[in-house]
Amino acid sequence: MQPLDLGNLAERRQNSIFSGILDESHLQACFTCGTCSGGCPLTGMESSKDEGYDARKVMRMAAFGLDQEVIDSRFVWFCTGCQRCEIGCPMGVKLVKVWMAAKAARPRDKVPGILHKGVEMVLKTSNNMGIPEDDYVTLLEELGEELAEEGCPGFVTPVEKVGADYIHFQNSKEAYAEPDDMKWWWKIFHAAKVNWTTSAKNWESVDWGIFTANMEASKEIARRKVENMKRLKARTFILPDCGGASYGTRLNLEKYFKHEFGPETGHDYVYFFDVLIKWLEEGRLKIDKSVHEGRIVTWHDSCKHMRSAYLTFGDASNLEKPRKILSYLMDMNNFREMPHNRLESYCCGAGSGNWPGPFEAEKTEHGGFKARDIQATGADLVIAGCSNCRDQIMKNLKPKYKLDIEVKYIWEMLADSLILDEE
């Protein structure tokens, strides 16, 4: 990199892609203390040493108007947006907003890997996998029939049901490759005897737009969910279980669609943690704690459900909700906290689209921080509340770091623990 000519710095800043977010990101408040890089797992990684960037360096590049260098960097893409840098920043700088601005400025044909194709597919077909509506509905109906035979007599998948209390959105990777995984939520709905529905149209739960900083696409994906809720007259919108999707959806709901919710509209939106706690507290879900007896369990605090909710919405409630759910499912004497937990938790390494993204070495090395935290607990059962986190830990970190663990979703653990009434 050539030495900078600071003579035209004011002009470069004025014309910078980052000029529009100066106030929002507090970019000019940065005084290069390095706390961001000190808390960032990407600092000094072997897999990214060739580029030589870290959070502090990229922030200075943005501040000095080196737009193209930041736009062209790999750093802003394999950063998972975990926001550990922001938790530590003494000046409250919103670094991830800077990365997002750089990602948004990348030409769409230069977006790494399949991420932009995923956005296009969701917008065109309603789901990332391009599954036709008829095939999708047939799959849901057949899975419902299987579940009825597997211990939930009378179960019928309530597709396009009008006037339900809850609307739930499915993850396309489950519909495409892991359809049985959808049954865990359905089993819980059945056991709780709740009135729920799911849509046949625009049903994809994941916010692919936010992965590529395509915020118009992110808004549209959220709008379609709102339209499904209104069209089917569902009362409570359960935010998607994928952490990025949950965060992206809430971001758009609170920014653009707040008027669709509240007592006057009869609609509400909640995290999935909330509905599980509600049904457990009401006794609608009967639990057999012996199912996981003797297991040493730890919980992975996913960034978007935990730290991002706190930093963006001022909402710290999700930090304790999963632990409360676990207390119904197991003897908490066998629960072990990771050394870095809650707001200090390490990312799994797969956030911001890095699970389906092309940066295999980077996401694996980043995930090493999480793998070592898991090892430190001595746990043999790791519980996650995000689909990408679960896949990264189970399918990548477990074999790469030789972790002797089982990985479950928290709703999977709950479904496995259910005592079902005979009907």
Short mmCIF file of C-alpha atoms in Angstrom, two decimals:
data_model
loop_
_atom_site.label_atom_id
_atom_site.label_comp_id
_atom_site.label_asym_id
_atom_site.label_seq_id
_atom_site.Cartn_x
_atom_site.Cartn_y
_atom_site.Cartn_z
CA MET A 1 0.00 0.00 0.00
CA GLN A 2 1.35 3.41 -0.99
CA PRO A 3 1.88 6.18 1.62
CA LEU A 4 -1.26 8.27 2.01
CA ASP A 5 -1.49 11.82 0.71
CA LEU A 6 -3.49 13.51 3.47
CA GLY A 7 -3.79 16.76 1.52
CA ASN A 8 -7.18 15.78 0.07
CA LEU A 9 -8.44 13.89 3.13
CA ALA A 10 -11.50 16.12 3.63
CA GLU A 11 -12.55 15.63 0.02
CA ARG A 12 -12.00 11.86 0.19
CA ARG A 13 -14.09 11.63 3.33
CA GLN A 14 -16.88 13.68 1.81
CA ASN A 15 -17.03 11.40 -1.21
CA SER A 16 -16.56 8.20 0.78
CA ILE A 17 -19.15 5.44 0.83
CA PHE A 18 -18.85 5.67 4.61
CA SER A 19 -19.82 9.35 4.79
CA GLY A 20 -23.51 8.45 5.02
CA ILE A 21 -23.01 6.39 8.16
CA LEU A 22 -20.54 8.63 10.02
CA ASP A 23 -23.08 9.61 12.67
CA GLU A 24 -24.71 6.19 12.85
CA SER A 25 -21.42 4.28 13.17
CA HIS A 26 -19.54 6.90 15.28
CA LEU A 27 -16.62 6.22 12.95
CA GLN A 28 -14.96 9.55 13.70
CA ALA A 29 -14.91 8.77 17.43
CA CYS A 30 -12.33 6.02 16.91
CA PHE A 31 -8.96 6.92 18.43
CA THR A 32 -7.18 3.68 17.41
CA CYS A 33 -6.86 2.23 20.90
CA GLY A 34 -6.96 -1.30 19.46
CA THR A 35 -9.51 -2.73 21.89
CA CYS A 36 -11.55 -3.94 18.91
CA SER A 37 -8.67 -5.96 17.46
CA GLY A 38 -7.68 -7.18 20.91
CA GLY A 39 -11.09 -8.81 21.39
CA CYS A 40 -11.52 -10.03 17.82
CA PRO A 41 -10.77 -13.70 17.05
CA LEU A 42 -9.78 -12.73 13.49
CA THR A 43 -6.69 -10.83 14.68
CA GLY A 44 -3.54 -12.69 13.69
CA MET A 45 -5.29 -15.71 12.18
CA GLU A 46 -3.01 -17.81 9.97
CA SER A 47 -5.76 -18.25 7.39
CA SER A 48 -6.01 -14.48 6.82
CA LYS A 49 -2.40 -13.47 7.37
CA ASP A 50 -1.88 -12.89 3.63
CA GLU A 51 -4.33 -9.98 3.71
CA GLY A 52 -2.92 -8.59 6.95
CA TYR A 53 -6.06 -6.80 8.07
CA ASP A 54 -7.61 -6.51 11.50
CA ALA A 55 -10.53 -4.49 12.84
CA ARG A 56 -8.46 -1.44 13.83
CA LYS A 57 -6.63 -1.31 10.51
CA VAL A 58 -9.82 -1.57 8.45
CA MET A 59 -11.45 1.16 10.56
CA ARG A 60 -8.50 3.50 9.87
CA MET A 61 -8.70 2.66 6.17
CA ALA A 62 -12.37 3.65 6.22
CA ALA A 63 -11.62 6.83 8.16
CA PHE A 64 -8.94 7.84 5.63
CA GLY A 65 -11.23 7.28 2.65
CA LEU A 66 -9.60 4.11 1.35
CA ASP A 67 -12.99 2.92 0.16
CA GLN A 68 -11.94 0.56 -2.61
CA GLU A 69 -9.38 -1.23 -0.46
CA VAL A 70 -12.05 -1.92 2.15
CA ILE A 71 -14.65 -2.91 -0.45
CA ASP A 72 -12.21 -5.32 -2.08
CA SER A 73 -11.08 -6.88 1.21
CA ARG A 74 -11.90 -10.41 2.28
CA PHE A 75 -11.95 -9.23 5.89
CA VAL A 76 -15.39 -7.64 5.81
CA TRP A 77 -16.83 -10.89 4.42
CA PHE A 78 -15.26 -13.51 6.68
CA CYS A 79 -15.92 -11.29 9.70
CA THR A 80 -18.98 -12.91 11.27
CA GLY A 81 -20.42 -9.67 12.63
CA CYS A 82 -20.23 -11.14 16.13
CA GLN A 83 -19.77 -7.64 17.62
CA ARG A 84 -17.23 -8.60 20.26
CA CYS A 85 -15.32 -5.57 18.95
CA GLU A 86 -18.30 -3.32 19.71
CA ILE A 87 -18.83 -4.70 23.22
CA GLY A 88 -15.28 -3.68 24.08
CA CYS A 89 -15.08 -0.35 22.26
CA PRO A 90 -14.79 2.50 24.81
CA MET A 91 -16.15 5.02 22.29
CA GLY A 92 -19.21 3.06 21.20
CA VAL A 93 -18.07 2.77 17.58
CA LYS A 94 -20.36 0.53 15.52
CA LEU A 95 -17.73 -1.27 13.49
CA VAL A 96 -20.08 -3.79 11.89
CA LYS A 97 -22.04 -0.95 10.27
CA VAL A 98 -18.82 0.02 8.50
CA TRP A 99 -18.26 -3.55 7.29
CA MET A 100 -21.89 -3.70 6.10
CA ALA A 101 -21.45 -0.49 4.11
CA ALA A 102 -18.40 -1.99 2.39
CA LYS A 103 -20.24 -5.24 1.67
CA ALA A 104 -23.20 -3.33 0.23
CA ALA A 105 -20.86 -1.45 -2.11
CA ARG A 106 -19.37 -4.64 -3.58
CA PRO A 107 -20.82 -5.31 -7.08
CA ARG A 108 -23.27 -8.17 -6.78
CA ASP A 109 -21.37 -10.31 -9.27
CA LYS A 110 -18.34 -9.99 -6.98
CA VAL A 111 -20.13 -11.15 -3.81
CA PRO A 112 -18.18 -14.18 -2.51
CA GLY A 113 -19.53 -17.67 -3.02
CA ILE A 114 -23.22 -18.42 -3.39
CA LEU A 115 -24.56 -15.71 -1.10
CA HIS A 116 -25.98 -13.39 -3.76
CA LYS A 117 -27.42 -16.35 -5.65
CA GLY A 118 -29.18 -17.24 -2.41
CA VAL A 119 -30.71 -13.77 -2.23
CA GLU A 120 -31.88 -13.96 -5.84
CA MET A 121 -33.37 -17.41 -5.33
CA VAL A 122 -35.32 -16.38 -2.23
CA LEU A 123 -36.74 -13.32 -3.94
CA LYS A 124 -37.62 -15.28 -7.08
CA THR A 125 -38.99 -18.54 -5.65
CA SER A 126 -39.77 -17.73 -1.96
CA ASN A 127 -36.99 -19.99 -0.66
CA ASN A 128 -33.24 -20.38 -1.06
CA MET A 129 -33.46 -23.87 -2.53
CA GLY A 130 -36.03 -23.04 -5.19
CA ILE A 131 -38.43 -25.73 -3.96
CA PRO A 132 -41.76 -25.46 -5.86
CA GLU A 133 -44.81 -24.71 -3.72
CA ASP A 134 -46.64 -27.95 -4.61
CA ASP A 135 -43.60 -30.07 -3.74
CA TYR A 136 -43.13 -28.18 -0.48
CA VAL A 137 -46.76 -28.59 0.61
CA THR A 138 -46.65 -32.30 -0.26
CA LEU A 139 -43.48 -32.69 1.84
CA LEU A 140 -45.11 -30.96 4.84
CA GLU A 141 -48.21 -33.12 4.57
CA GLU A 142 -46.20 -36.36 4.32
CA LEU A 143 -43.99 -35.39 7.26
CA GLY A 144 -47.13 -34.63 9.26
CA GLU A 145 -48.46 -38.11 8.52
CA GLU A 146 -45.17 -39.62 9.66
CA LEU A 147 -45.24 -37.62 12.90
CA ALA A 148 -48.79 -38.79 13.59
CA GLU A 149 -47.52 -42.37 13.38
CA GLU A 150 -44.45 -41.62 15.51
CA GLY A 151 -46.26 -40.68 18.69
CA CYS A 152 -48.40 -37.64 17.85
CA PRO A 153 -51.74 -39.26 16.92
CA GLY A 154 -54.05 -36.98 15.02
CA PHE A 155 -51.29 -34.60 13.97
CA VAL A 156 -51.88 -32.83 10.65
CA THR A 157 -49.47 -30.16 9.41
CA PRO A 158 -51.50 -26.94 9.52
CA VAL A 159 -50.44 -25.37 6.22
CA GLU A 160 -52.23 -22.10 5.35
CA LYS A 161 -54.53 -22.31 8.37
CA VAL A 162 -56.39 -19.05 8.98
CA GLY A 163 -56.82 -17.50 12.43
CA ALA A 164 -54.07 -19.39 14.26
CA ASP A 165 -52.47 -18.12 17.46
CA TYR A 166 -48.94 -18.62 16.10
CA ILE A 167 -47.23 -18.54 12.71
CA HIS A 168 -43.93 -20.39 12.32
CA PHE A 169 -41.49 -20.24 9.40
CA GLN A 170 -39.39 -23.15 8.14
CA ASN A 171 -35.71 -23.22 7.18
CA SER A 172 -35.16 -24.15 3.52
CA LYS A 173 -32.08 -26.28 4.27
CA GLU A 174 -34.30 -28.45 6.45
CA ALA A 175 -36.96 -28.78 3.79
CA TYR A 176 -34.30 -29.59 1.19
CA ALA A 177 -31.87 -31.84 3.07
CA GLU A 178 -32.98 -32.48 6.68
CA PRO A 179 -36.79 -32.62 6.64
CA ASP A 180 -37.07 -34.71 9.81
CA ASP A 181 -35.54 -31.79 11.73
CA MET A 182 -38.79 -29.87 11.26
CA LYS A 183 -40.63 -32.45 13.34
CA TRP A 184 -39.07 -31.29 16.61
CA TRP A 185 -40.93 -27.97 16.53
CA TRP A 186 -44.09 -29.66 15.31
CA LYS A 187 -43.92 -32.17 18.15
CA ILE A 188 -43.68 -29.29 20.63
CA PHE A 189 -46.64 -27.49 19.06
CA HIS A 190 -48.65 -30.73 19.23
CA ALA A 191 -47.72 -31.45 22.84
CA ALA A 192 -48.58 -27.89 23.91
CA LYS A 193 -51.91 -28.14 22.06
CA VAL A 194 -51.39 -24.73 20.49
CA ASN A 195 -53.20 -23.39 17.48
CA TRP A 196 -50.47 -22.70 14.91
CA THR A 197 -49.86 -22.49 11.19
CA THR A 198 -47.16 -22.23 8.57
CA SER A 199 -47.30 -20.72 5.11
CA ALA A 200 -47.03 -22.38 1.71
CA LYS A 201 -45.83 -19.11 0.18
CA ASN A 202 -42.69 -17.11 0.99
CA TRP A 203 -42.00 -19.49 3.83
CA GLU A 204 -38.19 -19.23 4.01
CA SER A 205 -37.17 -18.29 7.53
CA VAL A 206 -33.59 -17.20 6.77
CA ASP A 207 -32.78 -13.57 5.96
CA TRP A 208 -30.38 -14.03 3.04
CA GLY A 209 -30.39 -10.30 2.36
CA ILE A 210 -28.55 -9.42 5.56
CA PHE A 211 -25.75 -11.88 4.68
CA THR A 212 -24.80 -9.72 1.70
CA ALA A 213 -25.76 -6.34 3.22
CA ASN A 214 -28.58 -6.12 0.68
CA MET A 215 -30.89 -4.33 3.07
CA GLU A 216 -33.64 -3.82 0.50
CA ALA A 217 -33.79 -7.59 0.04
CA SER A 218 -33.70 -8.03 3.82
CA LYS A 219 -36.64 -5.64 4.13
CA GLU A 220 -38.57 -7.46 1.41
CA ILE A 221 -38.01 -10.87 3.03
CA ALA A 222 -39.33 -9.48 6.33
CA ARG A 223 -42.27 -7.80 4.55
CA ARG A 224 -43.31 -11.15 3.06
CA LYS A 225 -43.37 -12.70 6.51
CA VAL A 226 -45.57 -9.84 7.76
CA GLU A 227 -47.88 -10.30 4.77
CA ASN A 228 -48.19 -14.00 5.56
CA MET A 229 -49.08 -13.17 9.15
CA LYS A 230 -51.75 -10.69 8.02
CA ARG A 231 -53.08 -12.88 5.20
CA LEU A 232 -53.50 -15.87 7.51
CA LYS A 233 -54.70 -13.66 10.39
CA ALA A 234 -52.16 -15.20 12.76
CA ARG A 235 -51.85 -13.47 16.11
CA THR A 236 -48.25 -14.14 17.14
CA PHE A 237 -45.27 -14.12 14.78
CA ILE A 238 -42.47 -16.37 16.10
CA LEU A 239 -39.15 -14.85 15.01
CA PRO A 240 -37.04 -17.40 13.09
CA ASP A 241 -34.75 -19.67 15.08
CA CYS A 242 -31.73 -18.88 12.84
CA GLY A 243 -29.86 -16.15 14.71
CA GLY A 244 -29.15 -13.97 11.67
CA ALA A 245 -32.71 -14.39 10.42
CA SER A 246 -34.15 -13.57 13.83
CA TYR A 247 -31.95 -10.47 14.08
CA GLY A 248 -32.56 -9.33 10.52
CA THR A 249 -36.30 -9.88 10.78
CA ARG A 250 -36.59 -7.96 14.05
CA LEU A 251 -34.41 -5.16 12.66
CA ASN A 252 -36.84 -4.69 9.78
CA LEU A 253 -39.98 -5.16 11.87
CA GLU A 254 -38.91 -2.43 14.27
CA LYS A 255 -37.72 -0.10 11.51
CA TYR A 256 -40.44 -0.50 8.88
CA PHE A 257 -43.35 -2.59 10.16
CA LYS A 258 -43.82 -1.59 13.80
CA HIS A 259 -47.30 -0.27 12.94
CA GLU A 260 -48.41 -3.82 12.07
CA PHE A 261 -47.99 -4.94 15.68
CA GLY A 262 -49.53 -4.05 19.03
CA PRO A 263 -52.86 -4.34 20.87
CA GLU A 264 -54.68 -2.29 18.26
CA THR A 265 -53.69 -4.68 15.44
CA GLY A 266 -54.00 -7.94 17.34
CA HIS A 267 -50.52 -9.03 16.22
CA ASP A 268 -47.32 -9.56 18.19
CA TYR A 269 -43.84 -10.96 17.52
CA VAL A 270 -41.71 -12.91 19.99
CA TYR A 271 -38.51 -14.91 20.14
CA PHE A 272 -38.91 -18.67 20.13
CA PHE A 273 -37.41 -18.67 23.64
CA ASP A 274 -40.50 -16.80 24.83
CA VAL A 275 -43.05 -19.31 23.58
CA LEU A 276 -41.10 -22.26 24.97
CA ILE A 277 -40.84 -20.63 28.41
CA LYS A 278 -44.53 -19.70 28.33
CA TRP A 279 -45.65 -23.24 27.57
CA LEU A 280 -43.27 -24.75 30.12
CA GLU A 281 -44.42 -22.35 32.84
CA GLU A 282 -48.07 -23.02 32.02
CA GLY A 283 -47.50 -26.76 32.28
CA ARG A 284 -48.54 -27.33 28.70
CA LEU A 285 -45.30 -29.24 28.10
CA LYS A 286 -44.64 -32.22 30.35
CA ILE A 287 -40.95 -33.07 30.65
CA ASP A 288 -39.03 -36.21 31.55
CA LYS A 289 -35.70 -34.97 32.91
CA SER A 290 -34.30 -38.48 33.00
CA VAL A 291 -33.91 -38.45 29.19
CA HIS A 292 -30.71 -36.42 29.57
CA GLU A 293 -29.76 -37.74 33.00
CA GLY A 294 -26.01 -37.89 33.54
CA ARG A 295 -25.20 -35.73 30.53
CA ILE A 296 -22.78 -32.84 31.06
CA VAL A 297 -24.36 -29.99 29.15
CA THR A 298 -23.18 -26.59 27.95
CA TRP A 299 -25.00 -23.82 26.10
CA HIS A 300 -23.67 -21.84 23.13
CA ASP A 301 -24.67 -18.16 23.29
CA SER A 302 -25.17 -17.32 19.62
CA CYS A 303 -24.11 -13.79 18.72
CA LYS A 304 -27.25 -12.57 17.01
CA HIS A 305 -29.71 -13.89 19.61
CA MET A 306 -27.62 -12.58 22.50
CA ARG A 307 -25.01 -9.86 21.91
CA SER A 308 -26.69 -8.31 18.83
CA ALA A 309 -30.08 -8.14 20.54
CA TYR A 310 -28.42 -6.35 23.44
CA LEU A 311 -26.38 -3.90 21.36
CA THR A 312 -29.06 -3.10 18.79
CA PHE A 313 -32.30 -3.25 20.77
CA GLY A 314 -31.07 -2.83 24.34
CA ASP A 315 -32.57 -6.25 25.01
CA ALA A 316 -30.57 -8.40 27.44
CA SER A 317 -33.45 -10.76 28.23
CA ASN A 318 -32.30 -13.49 25.83
CA LEU A 319 -29.14 -14.00 27.87
CA GLU A 320 -30.99 -15.92 30.57
CA LYS A 321 -33.97 -17.37 28.69
CA PRO A 322 -32.18 -20.45 27.28
CA ARG A 323 -30.76 -21.25 30.68
CA LYS A 324 -34.27 -21.09 32.12
CA ILE A 325 -35.50 -23.51 29.45
CA LEU A 326 -32.62 -25.87 30.20
CA SER A 327 -33.55 -25.85 33.88
CA TYR A 328 -36.82 -27.58 32.94
CA LEU A 329 -35.01 -30.20 30.86
CA MET A 330 -32.10 -31.29 33.04
CA ASP A 331 -30.43 -31.29 36.44
CA MET A 332 -28.59 -27.96 36.36
CA ASN A 333 -25.89 -29.41 38.61
CA ASN A 334 -24.69 -31.00 35.36
CA PHE A 335 -24.70 -27.71 33.45
CA ARG A 336 -21.36 -26.07 32.67
CA GLU A 337 -20.90 -22.50 31.49
CA MET A 338 -18.28 -21.89 28.83
CA PRO A 339 -15.37 -19.69 29.98
CA HIS A 340 -16.64 -16.97 27.62
CA ASN A 341 -20.41 -16.74 27.87
CA ARG A 342 -23.34 -14.36 27.45
CA LEU A 343 -22.08 -10.99 26.15
CA GLU A 344 -18.48 -12.24 26.15
CA SER A 345 -19.24 -15.41 24.20
CA TYR A 346 -17.14 -16.34 21.20
CA CYS A 347 -18.84 -16.71 17.84
CA CYS A 348 -19.01 -20.23 16.42
CA GLY A 349 -17.31 -18.86 13.31
CA ALA A 350 -20.25 -19.25 10.92
CA GLY A 351 -22.19 -16.02 11.37
CA SER A 352 -23.13 -13.45 8.68
CA GLY A 353 -23.44 -16.07 5.97
CA ASN A 354 -20.11 -17.77 6.66
CA TRP A 355 -21.71 -21.19 7.06
CA PRO A 356 -22.70 -21.42 3.37
CA GLY A 357 -19.90 -19.01 2.42
CA PRO A 358 -16.60 -19.88 0.70
CA PHE A 359 -14.12 -19.06 3.49
CA GLU A 360 -13.65 -22.57 4.82
CA ALA A 361 -10.23 -22.08 6.45
CA GLU A 362 -11.21 -18.78 8.05
CA LYS A 363 -14.48 -19.98 9.55
CA THR A 364 -12.76 -23.10 10.89
CA GLU A 365 -9.86 -21.22 12.48
CA HIS A 366 -12.26 -18.62 13.92
CA GLY A 367 -14.38 -21.46 15.32
CA GLY A 368 -11.36 -22.75 17.20
CA PHE A 369 -12.06 -20.22 19.96
CA LYS A 370 -15.50 -21.77 20.43
CA ALA A 371 -14.11 -25.30 20.18
CA ARG A 372 -11.61 -24.62 22.97
CA ASP A 373 -14.34 -23.12 25.14
CA ILE A 374 -16.43 -26.27 24.62
CA GLN A 375 -13.48 -28.47 25.52
CA ALA A 376 -12.89 -26.46 28.70
CA THR A 377 -16.38 -27.33 30.00
CA GLY A 378 -15.91 -31.08 29.73
CA ALA A 379 -19.43 -31.24 28.30
CA ASP A 380 -20.55 -34.12 26.14
CA LEU A 381 -23.74 -32.36 25.00
CA VAL A 382 -23.67 -28.90 23.40
CA ILE A 383 -26.99 -27.08 23.02
CA ALA A 384 -27.49 -24.35 20.40
CA GLY A 385 -30.35 -22.05 19.50
CA CYS A 386 -29.37 -21.20 15.93
CA SER A 387 -29.34 -23.46 12.87
CA ASN A 388 -26.06 -22.12 11.45
CA CYS A 389 -24.34 -22.34 14.84
CA ARG A 390 -25.51 -25.89 15.31
CA ASP A 391 -24.32 -26.94 11.84
CA GLN A 392 -20.94 -25.23 12.28
CA ILE A 393 -20.32 -26.87 15.67
CA MET A 394 -21.66 -30.30 14.69
CA LYS A 395 -20.50 -30.62 11.10
CA ASN A 396 -17.30 -28.57 11.08
CA LEU A 397 -15.80 -27.92 14.52
CA LYS A 398 -16.59 -31.36 15.96
CA PRO A 399 -14.57 -33.31 13.36
CA LYS A 400 -11.89 -30.65 12.78
CA TYR A 401 -11.12 -30.20 16.50
CA LYS A 402 -11.94 -33.81 17.45
CA LEU A 403 -14.64 -32.79 19.94
CA ASP A 404 -16.22 -35.75 21.74
CA ILE A 405 -19.67 -34.19 21.86
CA GLU A 406 -23.24 -34.46 20.69
CA VAL A 407 -24.89 -31.26 19.43
CA LYS A 408 -28.60 -30.53 19.71
CA TYR A 409 -30.91 -27.61 19.13
CA ILE A 410 -32.57 -26.45 22.34
CA TRP A 411 -35.98 -27.25 20.79
CA GLU A 412 -34.64 -30.68 19.80
CA MET A 413 -33.59 -31.34 23.39
CA LEU A 414 -37.03 -30.24 24.55
CA ALA A 415 -38.82 -32.40 21.97
CA ASP A 416 -36.70 -35.40 22.99
CA SER A 417 -37.70 -34.84 26.62
CA LEU A 418 -41.45 -34.58 26.07
CA ILE A 419 -43.96 -36.80 27.79
CA LEU A 420 -46.76 -37.08 25.24
CA ASP A 421 -50.33 -37.65 26.30
CA GLU A 422 -51.97 -40.66 24.74
CA GLU A 423 -54.99 -39.67 22.69
#
